[in-house]
Amino acid sequence: MAHDAAAEPKGPTKLVIRNIGLLISGDLDKPILDADTIVAENGRITAIGRLKDVDTEGATTIVDAHGAAVTPGLIDSHVHPVAGDWTPRQSQLNWIDSSLHGGVTTMISAGEVHYPGRPRDVVGIKALAITAQRSFSAFRASGVKVHAGAPVIEHEMEENDFKELAAAGVKLLGEIGLGGVKDGPTAKKMVAWARKYGIQSTIHTGGPSIAGSGLIDKDVVLEAGTDVVGHINGGHTALPDGQIRCICEGCKAGLELVHNGNERSALYTLRIAREMGDLNRVILGTDGPAGSGVQPLGILRMISLLSSLGDLPAEQAFCLATGNTARMRDLDCGLIEVGRVADFVIMDAAQHSASSSLLESVRLGDLPGIGMTIIDGVVRSERSRNTPPATRFPSIVKA
């Protein structure tokens, strides 16, 4: 396992991606952009348009997309990291790098719950959260941004503990329900403390997953009032349809659908959100590493599932894993627009798919082939070792 962060460029950078065949913005309101070129300087997007209309002079890196599609870097809204690019859950190395090869450029921790001997006393809870936040800020495996340091709350915690965590840089709570707090009144009180100090909250939803967790039903979810309803389609066991509908209709929180959940319940939630005109609330995660293993293609599989079986246009399905999540999680990525960080995936329909069109192939249930991932305007990987080969591959013309 590598112990050093991915090498960063020295000096000013200017990236040009040209000959883009399809540009997906990540924005549900306008998912496809009329452009064939992106320019990014020093890791931020500075221009989007036609090649003849944008300034490409002085480019330090030129990528020719050769007609392939460009999307924002995919965001996994629900992971359980531990230390570096290793997970004890499956005793596996380089799971973050494998996810990069599935198009994931950003991850959000839902709690470092698989840490061996995870402390449950208040001092230990805070120490672990601050350590995770610090270490993943300093170490970016293969360049992937992991927002970690998400304490799993316990009954003994007081308001000042949340204040101290926030002051130390902690911005997330681990899934409520994975620790001792499983009741609505206590969860509501602690969510309010977290929100007061700028810490975002997520709640476990459905049946128990790991040892120590328990059933979290609609009453607890609605009373807790978290910012995100974690894996509303279960992790793994989902609530009954009636309870899922009550949650969707009873709050305005993010509705998180995960790969390691109930697929039928995911499609049911999608249908309700669409009926309500609330597709902007739907975000995607994997809930891995977990008992099901590591899912490097989990976000792509969710996009394909929701498009092919949920009748969601593929360009909108990509937005759930990019712009929706970025806005819900207050991230400076996930959307292709000037000023945002330059995180991209270049992909195309897989070779020998039933359709040569990326969007149509996803609608038919196929996974795309990934040809390149870019984070902060720097190429982090080329042809994916995990997806099928793409019909069209990008190439680096100048590096």
mmCIF file of C-alpha atoms in Angstrom:
data_model
loop_
_atom_site.group_PDB
_atom_site.id
_atom_site.type_symbol
_atom_site.label_atom_id
_atom_site.label_comp_id
_atom_site.label_asym_id
_atom_site.label_seq_id
_atom_site.Cartn_x
_atom_site.Cartn_y
_atom_site.Cartn_z
ATOM 1 C CA MET A 1 0.000 0.000 0.000
ATOM 2 C CA ALA A 2 1.302 3.438 -0.911
ATOM 3 C CA HIS A 3 1.769 5.689 2.097
ATOM 4 C CA ASP A 4 2.375 8.912 0.188
ATOM 5 C CA ALA A 5 -0.241 11.184 -1.294
ATOM 6 C CA ALA A 6 -0.477 11.438 -5.074
ATOM 7 C CA ALA A 7 2.156 13.771 -6.488
ATOM 8 C CA GLU A 8 0.896 17.283 -7.069
ATOM 9 C CA PRO A 9 2.047 19.478 -9.954
ATOM 10 C CA LYS A 10 4.655 22.150 -9.341
ATOM 11 C CA GLY A 11 3.911 25.586 -10.713
ATOM 12 C CA PRO A 12 0.895 26.921 -12.636
ATOM 13 C CA THR A 13 -1.186 24.464 -14.657
ATOM 14 C CA LYS A 14 -3.566 24.845 -17.562
ATOM 15 C CA LEU A 15 -5.621 21.879 -18.711
ATOM 16 C CA VAL A 16 -7.498 21.775 -22.012
ATOM 17 C CA ILE A 17 -9.930 18.976 -22.835
ATOM 18 C CA ARG A 18 -11.002 19.177 -26.479
ATOM 19 C CA ASN A 19 -13.094 17.170 -28.957
ATOM 20 C CA ILE A 20 -15.696 16.346 -26.297
ATOM 21 C CA GLY A 21 -18.594 14.445 -27.860
ATOM 22 C CA LEU A 22 -21.063 14.908 -24.972
ATOM 23 C CA LEU A 23 -20.726 17.172 -21.947
ATOM 24 C CA ILE A 24 -22.865 16.315 -18.915
ATOM 25 C CA SER A 25 -23.058 19.228 -16.491
ATOM 26 C CA GLY A 26 -24.239 17.516 -13.294
ATOM 27 C CA ASP A 27 -27.101 20.023 -13.079
ATOM 28 C CA LEU A 28 -30.595 18.490 -13.201
ATOM 29 C CA ASP A 29 -32.028 21.700 -14.659
ATOM 30 C CA LYS A 30 -29.630 21.609 -17.621
ATOM 31 C CA PRO A 31 -27.875 18.237 -17.678
ATOM 32 C CA ILE A 32 -26.277 18.569 -21.142
ATOM 33 C CA LEU A 33 -24.088 21.491 -22.177
ATOM 34 C CA ASP A 34 -23.535 22.663 -25.751
ATOM 35 C CA ALA A 35 -19.742 22.651 -25.696
ATOM 36 C CA ASP A 36 -16.800 20.601 -26.929
ATOM 37 C CA THR A 37 -13.967 22.120 -24.880
ATOM 38 C CA ILE A 38 -13.155 22.722 -21.212
ATOM 39 C CA VAL A 39 -10.290 24.838 -19.912
ATOM 40 C CA ALA A 40 -9.094 24.638 -16.298
ATOM 41 C CA GLU A 41 -6.323 26.681 -14.741
ATOM 42 C CA ASN A 42 -4.647 25.748 -11.466
ATOM 43 C CA GLY A 43 -7.331 23.170 -10.731
ATOM 44 C CA ARG A 44 -10.422 25.297 -11.456
ATOM 45 C CA ILE A 45 -12.646 25.537 -14.493
ATOM 46 C CA THR A 46 -12.087 28.821 -16.343
ATOM 47 C CA ALA A 47 -13.907 28.267 -19.651
ATOM 48 C CA ILE A 48 -16.521 25.977 -21.227
ATOM 49 C CA GLY A 49 -17.473 26.319 -24.871
ATOM 50 C CA ARG A 50 -16.400 25.694 -28.439
ATOM 51 C CA LEU A 51 -12.708 25.267 -29.180
ATOM 52 C CA LYS A 52 -12.633 28.303 -31.458
ATOM 53 C CA ASP A 53 -14.147 30.506 -28.765
ATOM 54 C CA VAL A 54 -11.979 29.691 -25.727
ATOM 55 C CA ASP A 55 -8.398 30.564 -24.832
ATOM 56 C CA THR A 56 -6.206 27.465 -25.007
ATOM 57 C CA GLU A 57 -2.860 29.238 -25.252
ATOM 58 C CA GLY A 58 -0.234 28.175 -22.756
ATOM 59 C CA ALA A 59 -1.833 24.818 -21.965
ATOM 60 C CA THR A 60 0.405 22.598 -19.848
ATOM 61 C CA THR A 61 -1.796 19.538 -20.474
ATOM 62 C CA ILE A 62 -3.985 18.870 -23.514
ATOM 63 C CA VAL A 63 -6.402 15.934 -23.541
ATOM 64 C CA ASP A 64 -8.154 14.896 -26.735
ATOM 65 C CA ALA A 65 -11.456 13.238 -25.812
ATOM 66 C CA HIS A 66 -11.837 11.816 -29.355
ATOM 67 C CA GLY A 67 -15.613 12.249 -29.184
ATOM 68 C CA ALA A 68 -16.076 10.574 -25.791
ATOM 69 C CA ALA A 69 -18.269 12.060 -23.064
ATOM 70 C CA VAL A 70 -17.131 14.133 -20.114
ATOM 71 C CA THR A 71 -18.992 14.143 -16.793
ATOM 72 C CA PRO A 72 -18.170 15.697 -13.438
ATOM 73 C CA GLY A 73 -16.195 13.411 -11.158
ATOM 74 C CA LEU A 74 -18.598 11.024 -9.441
ATOM 75 C CA ILE A 75 -19.244 11.478 -5.716
ATOM 76 C CA ASP A 76 -19.815 8.559 -3.360
ATOM 77 C CA SER A 77 -22.006 10.034 -0.629
ATOM 78 C CA HIS A 78 -21.625 7.087 1.770
ATOM 79 C CA VAL A 79 -18.366 5.275 2.546
ATOM 80 C CA HIS A 80 -16.754 3.868 5.677
ATOM 81 C CA PRO A 81 -13.006 4.573 5.521
ATOM 82 C CA VAL A 82 -10.518 3.618 8.217
ATOM 83 C CA ALA A 83 -6.862 4.397 7.552
ATOM 84 C CA GLY A 84 -5.310 5.289 4.237
ATOM 85 C CA ASP A 85 -6.240 3.090 1.313
ATOM 86 C CA TRP A 86 -6.974 0.014 3.441
ATOM 87 C CA THR A 87 -10.141 -1.454 4.886
ATOM 88 C CA PRO A 88 -10.185 -4.051 7.666
ATOM 89 C CA ARG A 89 -13.826 -4.850 6.805
ATOM 90 C CA GLN A 90 -12.615 -7.036 3.954
ATOM 91 C CA SER A 91 -8.882 -6.913 4.740
ATOM 92 C CA GLN A 92 -8.378 -5.202 1.392
ATOM 93 C CA LEU A 93 -5.822 -2.721 0.109
ATOM 94 C CA ASN A 94 -6.287 0.035 -2.482
ATOM 95 C CA TRP A 95 -10.075 0.129 -2.413
ATOM 96 C CA ILE A 96 -10.044 3.916 -2.891
ATOM 97 C CA ASP A 97 -7.813 3.625 -5.944
ATOM 98 C CA SER A 98 -10.171 0.964 -7.323
ATOM 99 C CA SER A 99 -13.087 3.369 -6.864
ATOM 100 C CA LEU A 100 -11.167 6.024 -8.793
ATOM 101 C CA HIS A 101 -11.129 3.527 -11.660
ATOM 102 C CA GLY A 102 -14.919 3.490 -11.309
ATOM 103 C CA GLY A 103 -15.064 7.258 -11.832
ATOM 104 C CA VAL A 104 -15.285 8.275 -8.150
ATOM 105 C CA THR A 105 -13.229 11.361 -7.363
ATOM 106 C CA THR A 106 -14.817 12.368 -4.025
ATOM 107 C CA MET A 107 -16.044 10.331 -1.046
ATOM 108 C CA ILE A 108 -18.036 11.260 2.059
ATOM 109 C CA SER A 109 -17.538 9.298 5.272
ATOM 110 C CA ALA A 110 -20.630 8.076 7.086
ATOM 111 C CA GLY A 111 -18.479 7.092 10.050
ATOM 112 C CA GLU A 112 -15.188 5.292 10.592
ATOM 113 C CA VAL A 113 -17.128 2.433 12.174
ATOM 114 C CA HIS A 114 -14.871 -0.392 11.009
ATOM 115 C CA TYR A 115 -11.844 0.948 12.870
ATOM 116 C CA PRO A 116 -10.529 -1.993 14.938
ATOM 117 C CA GLY A 117 -11.380 -1.406 18.586
ATOM 118 C CA ARG A 118 -13.357 1.720 17.722
ATOM 119 C CA PRO A 119 -13.625 3.793 20.933
ATOM 120 C CA ARG A 120 -17.064 4.473 22.365
ATOM 121 C CA ASP A 121 -16.108 6.816 25.213
ATOM 122 C CA VAL A 122 -16.441 10.537 24.521
ATOM 123 C CA VAL A 123 -12.714 11.304 24.571
ATOM 124 C CA GLY A 124 -11.995 8.415 22.205
ATOM 125 C CA ILE A 125 -14.881 9.306 19.888
ATOM 126 C CA LYS A 126 -13.569 12.824 19.451
ATOM 127 C CA ALA A 127 -9.955 11.684 19.107
ATOM 128 C CA LEU A 128 -10.817 9.200 16.357
ATOM 129 C CA ALA A 129 -12.937 11.718 14.436
ATOM 130 C CA ILE A 130 -10.248 14.400 14.554
ATOM 131 C CA THR A 131 -7.559 11.898 13.580
ATOM 132 C CA ALA A 132 -9.583 10.697 10.570
ATOM 133 C CA GLN A 133 -10.339 14.258 9.503
ATOM 134 C CA ARG A 134 -6.683 15.228 9.748
ATOM 135 C CA SER A 135 -5.248 12.116 8.096
ATOM 136 C CA PHE A 136 -7.555 12.067 5.068
ATOM 137 C CA SER A 137 -7.041 15.797 4.585
ATOM 138 C CA ALA A 138 -3.297 15.200 4.462
ATOM 139 C CA PHE A 139 -3.413 11.935 2.510
ATOM 140 C CA ARG A 140 -5.297 11.622 -0.767
ATOM 141 C CA ALA A 141 -4.977 8.087 -2.121
ATOM 142 C CA SER A 142 -4.565 8.389 -5.904
ATOM 143 C CA GLY A 143 -5.753 11.984 -5.545
ATOM 144 C CA VAL A 144 -9.269 11.038 -4.394
ATOM 145 C CA LYS A 145 -10.812 13.505 -1.933
ATOM 146 C CA VAL A 146 -12.113 11.659 1.137
ATOM 147 C CA HIS A 147 -14.103 13.869 3.516
ATOM 148 C CA ALA A 148 -13.647 11.887 6.717
ATOM 149 C CA GLY A 149 -13.852 12.335 10.463
ATOM 150 C CA ALA A 150 -17.485 11.450 11.168
ATOM 151 C CA PRO A 151 -18.017 10.539 14.845
ATOM 152 C CA VAL A 152 -20.649 7.958 15.771
ATOM 153 C CA ILE A 153 -22.563 9.611 18.594
ATOM 154 C CA GLU A 154 -23.176 8.138 22.035
ATOM 155 C CA HIS A 155 -25.512 9.145 24.869
ATOM 156 C CA GLU A 156 -22.735 10.607 27.013
ATOM 157 C CA MET A 157 -21.939 13.387 24.532
ATOM 158 C CA GLU A 158 -22.806 16.980 25.450
ATOM 159 C CA GLU A 159 -23.171 20.175 23.421
ATOM 160 C CA ASN A 160 -19.616 21.255 24.144
ATOM 161 C CA ASP A 161 -18.310 18.072 22.529
ATOM 162 C CA PHE A 162 -19.883 19.098 19.230
ATOM 163 C CA LYS A 163 -18.464 22.584 19.617
ATOM 164 C CA GLU A 164 -14.975 21.145 20.158
ATOM 165 C CA LEU A 165 -15.320 18.804 17.169
ATOM 166 C CA ALA A 166 -16.373 21.654 14.898
ATOM 167 C CA ALA A 167 -13.535 23.851 16.114
ATOM 168 C CA ALA A 168 -11.126 21.040 15.244
ATOM 169 C CA GLY A 169 -12.438 20.854 11.664
ATOM 170 C CA VAL A 170 -14.974 18.016 11.918
ATOM 171 C CA LYS A 171 -17.904 18.705 9.586
ATOM 172 C CA LEU A 172 -19.806 15.406 9.538
ATOM 173 C CA LEU A 173 -21.590 13.050 11.915
ATOM 174 C CA GLY A 174 -21.409 9.328 11.363
ATOM 175 C CA GLU A 175 -24.674 7.491 10.788
ATOM 176 C CA ILE A 176 -26.903 7.980 13.788
ATOM 177 C CA GLY A 177 -27.974 4.521 14.889
ATOM 178 C CA LEU A 178 -24.601 2.801 14.495
ATOM 179 C CA GLY A 179 -23.755 3.725 18.078
ATOM 180 C CA GLY A 180 -25.748 3.831 21.280
ATOM 181 C CA VAL A 181 -28.117 6.614 20.184
ATOM 182 C CA LYS A 182 -31.103 4.977 18.484
ATOM 183 C CA ASP A 183 -34.036 6.968 19.855
ATOM 184 C CA GLY A 184 -35.681 10.012 18.326
ATOM 185 C CA PRO A 185 -35.489 12.498 21.231
ATOM 186 C CA THR A 186 -31.755 12.015 21.856
ATOM 187 C CA ALA A 187 -30.971 12.035 18.147
ATOM 188 C CA LYS A 188 -32.979 15.231 17.655
ATOM 189 C CA LYS A 189 -31.115 16.979 20.471
ATOM 190 C CA MET A 190 -27.699 16.002 19.151
ATOM 191 C CA VAL A 191 -28.576 16.832 15.542
ATOM 192 C CA ALA A 192 -29.527 20.308 16.727
ATOM 193 C CA TRP A 193 -26.183 20.671 18.500
ATOM 194 C CA ALA A 194 -24.336 19.478 15.405
ATOM 195 C CA ARG A 195 -26.246 21.861 13.133
ATOM 196 C CA LYS A 196 -25.580 24.767 15.504
ATOM 197 C CA TYR A 197 -21.852 24.290 14.949
ATOM 198 C CA GLY A 198 -21.995 23.596 11.206
ATOM 199 C CA ILE A 199 -21.775 19.801 11.339
ATOM 200 C CA GLN A 200 -23.921 17.902 8.822
ATOM 201 C CA SER A 201 -25.844 14.833 10.023
ATOM 202 C CA THR A 202 -26.897 11.518 8.499
ATOM 203 C CA ILE A 203 -29.049 8.765 9.985
ATOM 204 C CA HIS A 204 -28.972 5.027 9.449
ATOM 205 C CA THR A 205 -32.288 3.887 7.958
ATOM 206 C CA GLY A 206 -33.744 0.380 8.049
ATOM 207 C CA GLY A 207 -32.678 -2.805 9.775
ATOM 208 C CA PRO A 208 -29.393 -3.397 11.612
ATOM 209 C CA SER A 209 -26.204 -3.769 9.606
ATOM 210 C CA ILE A 210 -23.128 -4.148 11.811
ATOM 211 C CA ALA A 211 -22.979 -5.443 15.367
ATOM 212 C CA GLY A 212 -24.273 -2.767 17.712
ATOM 213 C CA SER A 213 -26.574 -1.137 15.204
ATOM 214 C CA GLY A 214 -30.339 -1.545 15.319
ATOM 215 C CA LEU A 215 -33.602 -0.852 13.554
ATOM 216 C CA ILE A 216 -34.142 2.804 12.718
ATOM 217 C CA ASP A 217 -37.714 3.292 11.512
ATOM 218 C CA LYS A 218 -39.626 6.253 10.081
ATOM 219 C CA ASP A 219 -40.533 7.681 13.490
ATOM 220 C CA VAL A 220 -36.912 7.950 14.582
ATOM 221 C CA VAL A 221 -35.816 9.285 11.186
ATOM 222 C CA LEU A 222 -38.458 11.998 11.113
ATOM 223 C CA GLU A 223 -37.977 13.029 14.732
ATOM 224 C CA ALA A 224 -34.188 13.174 14.418
ATOM 225 C CA GLY A 225 -34.441 15.658 11.538
ATOM 226 C CA THR A 226 -31.026 14.924 10.032
ATOM 227 C CA ASP A 227 -29.744 16.620 6.889
ATOM 228 C CA VAL A 228 -29.498 13.314 5.002
ATOM 229 C CA VAL A 229 -31.592 10.152 5.295
ATOM 230 C CA GLY A 230 -28.793 7.628 4.967
ATOM 231 C CA HIS A 231 -29.475 4.663 2.671
ATOM 232 C CA ILE A 232 -33.246 5.085 2.637
ATOM 233 C CA ASN A 233 -33.270 1.885 0.564
ATOM 234 C CA GLY A 234 -31.711 -0.020 3.464
ATOM 235 C CA GLY A 235 -28.231 -0.933 4.424
ATOM 236 C CA HIS A 236 -29.008 -3.742 3.738
ATOM 237 C CA THR A 237 -32.583 -4.260 4.978
ATOM 238 C CA ALA A 238 -35.080 -1.629 3.837
ATOM 239 C CA LEU A 239 -38.138 -0.335 5.642
ATOM 240 C CA PRO A 240 -41.613 -1.196 4.305
ATOM 241 C CA ASP A 241 -42.808 0.905 1.379
ATOM 242 C CA GLY A 242 -45.298 2.808 3.524
ATOM 243 C CA GLN A 243 -42.549 3.953 5.886
ATOM 244 C CA ILE A 244 -40.311 4.983 2.988
ATOM 245 C CA ARG A 245 -43.140 7.083 1.569
ATOM 246 C CA CYS A 246 -43.745 8.681 4.990
ATOM 247 C CA ILE A 247 -40.092 9.676 5.205
ATOM 248 C CA CYS A 248 -40.052 11.112 1.671
ATOM 249 C CA GLU A 249 -43.201 13.113 2.311
ATOM 250 C CA GLY A 250 -42.476 14.020 5.929
ATOM 251 C CA CYS A 251 -39.180 15.871 5.537
ATOM 252 C CA LYS A 252 -36.994 17.712 3.051
ATOM 253 C CA ALA A 253 -33.748 15.900 3.838
ATOM 254 C CA GLY A 254 -31.520 14.281 1.266
ATOM 255 C CA LEU A 255 -32.731 10.854 0.135
ATOM 256 C CA GLU A 256 -29.665 8.679 -0.177
ATOM 257 C CA LEU A 257 -29.791 5.547 -2.336
ATOM 258 C CA VAL A 258 -26.919 3.090 -1.960
ATOM 259 C CA HIS A 259 -25.525 0.176 -3.893
ATOM 260 C CA ASN A 260 -25.437 -2.028 -0.762
ATOM 261 C CA GLY A 261 -29.158 -1.692 -0.240
ATOM 262 C CA ASN A 262 -32.473 -2.994 -1.496
ATOM 263 C CA GLU A 263 -32.693 -2.308 -5.235
ATOM 264 C CA ARG A 264 -36.476 -2.494 -5.392
ATOM 265 C CA SER A 265 -36.730 0.023 -2.562
ATOM 266 C CA ALA A 266 -34.290 2.297 -4.385
ATOM 267 C CA LEU A 267 -36.534 2.288 -7.447
ATOM 268 C CA TYR A 268 -39.589 2.868 -5.247
ATOM 269 C CA THR A 269 -37.918 5.876 -3.590
ATOM 270 C CA LEU A 270 -36.926 7.252 -6.974
ATOM 271 C CA ARG A 271 -40.517 7.033 -8.149
ATOM 272 C CA ILE A 272 -41.825 8.870 -5.085
ATOM 273 C CA ALA A 273 -39.202 11.601 -5.400
ATOM 274 C CA ARG A 274 -40.096 12.087 -9.045
ATOM 275 C CA GLU A 275 -43.827 12.202 -8.267
ATOM 276 C CA MET A 276 -43.128 14.866 -5.639
ATOM 277 C CA GLY A 277 -40.935 16.906 -7.981
ATOM 278 C CA ASP A 278 -38.031 16.337 -5.593
ATOM 279 C CA LEU A 279 -35.413 14.584 -7.737
ATOM 280 C CA ASN A 280 -32.951 17.194 -6.478
ATOM 281 C CA ARG A 281 -33.078 15.463 -3.067
ATOM 282 C CA VAL A 282 -31.836 12.113 -4.388
ATOM 283 C CA ILE A 283 -28.120 11.372 -3.926
ATOM 284 C CA LEU A 284 -26.078 8.202 -4.421
ATOM 285 C CA GLY A 285 -23.595 6.212 -2.360
ATOM 286 C CA THR A 286 -22.223 2.706 -2.054
ATOM 287 C CA ASP A 287 -22.217 2.106 1.732
ATOM 288 C CA GLY A 288 -18.928 0.310 1.319
ATOM 289 C CA PRO A 289 -16.607 -1.163 2.325
ATOM 290 C CA ALA A 290 -19.116 -3.459 3.953
ATOM 291 C CA GLY A 291 -20.094 -7.077 4.335
ATOM 292 C CA SER A 292 -20.819 -7.095 0.608
ATOM 293 C CA GLY A 293 -17.219 -6.117 -0.052
ATOM 294 C CA VAL A 294 -15.763 -3.182 -1.940
ATOM 295 C CA GLN A 295 -17.747 -1.815 -4.883
ATOM 296 C CA PRO A 296 -15.434 0.156 -7.178
ATOM 297 C CA LEU A 297 -18.197 0.348 -9.809
ATOM 298 C CA GLY A 298 -21.014 0.834 -7.297
ATOM 299 C CA ILE A 299 -21.889 4.402 -8.269
ATOM 300 C CA LEU A 300 -21.882 3.528 -11.980
ATOM 301 C CA ARG A 301 -24.119 0.564 -11.219
ATOM 302 C CA MET A 302 -26.580 2.762 -9.346
ATOM 303 C CA ILE A 303 -26.689 5.188 -12.280
ATOM 304 C CA SER A 304 -27.369 2.319 -14.662
ATOM 305 C CA LEU A 305 -29.986 0.767 -12.357
ATOM 306 C CA LEU A 306 -31.955 3.968 -11.895
ATOM 307 C CA SER A 307 -31.865 4.773 -15.592
ATOM 308 C CA SER A 308 -32.618 1.318 -17.010
ATOM 309 C CA LEU A 309 -35.185 0.093 -14.466
ATOM 310 C CA GLY A 310 -36.305 3.445 -13.072
ATOM 311 C CA ASP A 311 -36.926 5.044 -16.476
ATOM 312 C CA LEU A 312 -34.768 8.003 -15.526
ATOM 313 C CA PRO A 313 -32.962 9.689 -18.437
ATOM 314 C CA ALA A 314 -29.308 8.707 -18.169
ATOM 315 C CA GLU A 315 -28.103 12.309 -18.178
ATOM 316 C CA GLN A 316 -30.292 12.954 -15.120
ATOM 317 C CA ALA A 317 -29.071 9.781 -13.406
ATOM 318 C CA PHE A 318 -25.506 11.104 -13.668
ATOM 319 C CA CYS A 319 -26.661 14.312 -11.965
ATOM 320 C CA LEU A 320 -27.787 12.373 -8.880
ATOM 321 C CA ALA A 321 -24.197 11.197 -8.376
ATOM 322 C CA THR A 322 -22.626 14.578 -9.081
ATOM 323 C CA GLY A 323 -24.424 17.922 -8.818
ATOM 324 C CA ASN A 324 -27.164 16.729 -6.457
ATOM 325 C CA THR A 325 -24.635 15.328 -4.021
ATOM 326 C CA ALA A 326 -22.356 18.351 -4.308
ATOM 327 C CA ARG A 327 -25.179 20.722 -3.420
ATOM 328 C CA MET A 328 -26.534 18.517 -0.646
ATOM 329 C CA ARG A 329 -23.061 18.035 0.836
ATOM 330 C CA ASP A 330 -21.889 21.623 0.201
ATOM 331 C CA LEU A 331 -18.970 20.549 -2.004
ATOM 332 C CA ASP A 332 -17.026 22.606 -4.531
ATOM 333 C CA CYS A 333 -17.200 19.902 -7.187
ATOM 334 C CA GLY A 334 -19.849 17.814 -8.961
ATOM 335 C CA LEU A 335 -20.851 20.501 -11.472
ATOM 336 C CA ILE A 336 -19.161 21.556 -14.679
ATOM 337 C CA GLU A 337 -19.341 25.309 -14.448
ATOM 338 C CA VAL A 338 -16.804 28.117 -14.374
ATOM 339 C CA GLY A 339 -15.222 28.531 -10.952
ATOM 340 C CA ARG A 340 -15.766 24.952 -9.806
ATOM 341 C CA VAL A 341 -12.888 22.558 -9.190
ATOM 342 C CA ALA A 342 -11.786 20.642 -12.265
ATOM 343 C CA ASP A 343 -12.835 17.064 -11.433
ATOM 344 C CA PHE A 344 -13.885 15.073 -14.516
ATOM 345 C CA VAL A 345 -14.460 11.586 -15.854
ATOM 346 C CA ILE A 346 -14.043 10.875 -19.561
ATOM 347 C CA MET A 347 -16.153 7.868 -20.572
ATOM 348 C CA ASP A 348 -18.056 6.326 -23.441
ATOM 349 C CA ALA A 349 -20.345 3.418 -24.230
ATOM 350 C CA ALA A 350 -18.598 0.108 -23.655
ATOM 351 C CA GLN A 351 -17.359 -1.768 -26.672
ATOM 352 C CA HIS A 352 -20.035 -4.108 -28.083
ATOM 353 C CA SER A 353 -22.794 -2.541 -26.004
ATOM 354 C CA ALA A 354 -26.265 -2.785 -27.550
ATOM 355 C CA SER A 355 -25.899 0.948 -28.270
ATOM 356 C CA SER A 356 -22.870 2.995 -29.301
ATOM 357 C CA SER A 357 -24.340 6.027 -27.497
ATOM 358 C CA LEU A 358 -23.251 6.514 -23.884
ATOM 359 C CA LEU A 359 -26.667 7.659 -22.715
ATOM 360 C CA GLU A 360 -28.600 4.977 -24.576
ATOM 361 C CA SER A 361 -26.244 2.222 -23.385
ATOM 362 C CA VAL A 362 -26.751 3.308 -19.772
ATOM 363 C CA ARG A 363 -30.510 3.402 -20.335
ATOM 364 C CA LEU A 364 -30.246 -0.188 -21.551
ATOM 365 C CA GLY A 365 -28.492 -1.178 -18.317
ATOM 366 C CA ASP A 366 -24.875 -1.355 -19.449
ATOM 367 C CA LEU A 367 -21.943 0.192 -17.617
ATOM 368 C CA PRO A 368 -19.844 2.731 -19.517
ATOM 369 C CA GLY A 369 -16.155 2.317 -20.165
ATOM 370 C CA ILE A 370 -13.975 4.865 -18.380
ATOM 371 C CA GLY A 371 -10.995 6.222 -20.274
ATOM 372 C CA MET A 372 -9.660 8.838 -17.846
ATOM 373 C CA THR A 373 -10.220 10.492 -14.479
ATOM 374 C CA ILE A 374 -9.058 14.009 -13.667
ATOM 375 C CA ILE A 375 -8.954 15.604 -10.209
ATOM 376 C CA ASP A 376 -8.113 19.272 -9.637
ATOM 377 C CA GLY A 377 -7.144 19.532 -13.289
ATOM 378 C CA VAL A 378 -4.585 16.712 -13.035
ATOM 379 C CA VAL A 379 -4.913 13.363 -14.845
ATOM 380 C CA ARG A 380 -5.072 10.714 -12.102
ATOM 381 C CA SER A 381 -5.821 7.580 -14.124
ATOM 382 C CA GLU A 382 -6.232 6.610 -17.740
ATOM 383 C CA ARG A 383 -7.949 3.496 -19.095
ATOM 384 C CA SER A 384 -9.879 1.941 -16.202
ATOM 385 C CA ARG A 385 -8.767 -1.460 -15.008
ATOM 386 C CA ASN A 386 -12.286 -2.171 -13.728
ATOM 387 C CA THR A 387 -14.794 -1.068 -16.379
ATOM 388 C CA PRO A 388 -15.200 -2.642 -19.798
ATOM 389 C CA PRO A 389 -13.181 -0.923 -22.545
ATOM 390 C CA ALA A 390 -14.831 2.152 -24.032
ATOM 391 C CA THR A 391 -15.775 2.581 -27.667
ATOM 392 C CA ARG A 392 -13.710 5.801 -27.785
ATOM 393 C CA PHE A 393 -10.697 6.572 -25.604
ATOM 394 C CA PRO A 394 -9.184 9.945 -24.735
ATOM 395 C CA SER A 395 -5.482 10.553 -25.171
ATOM 396 C CA ILE A 396 -2.990 12.981 -23.692
ATOM 397 C CA VAL A 397 -1.656 15.144 -26.491
ATOM 398 C CA LYS A 398 0.567 17.278 -24.292
ATOM 399 C CA ALA A 399 1.705 16.678 -20.767
#
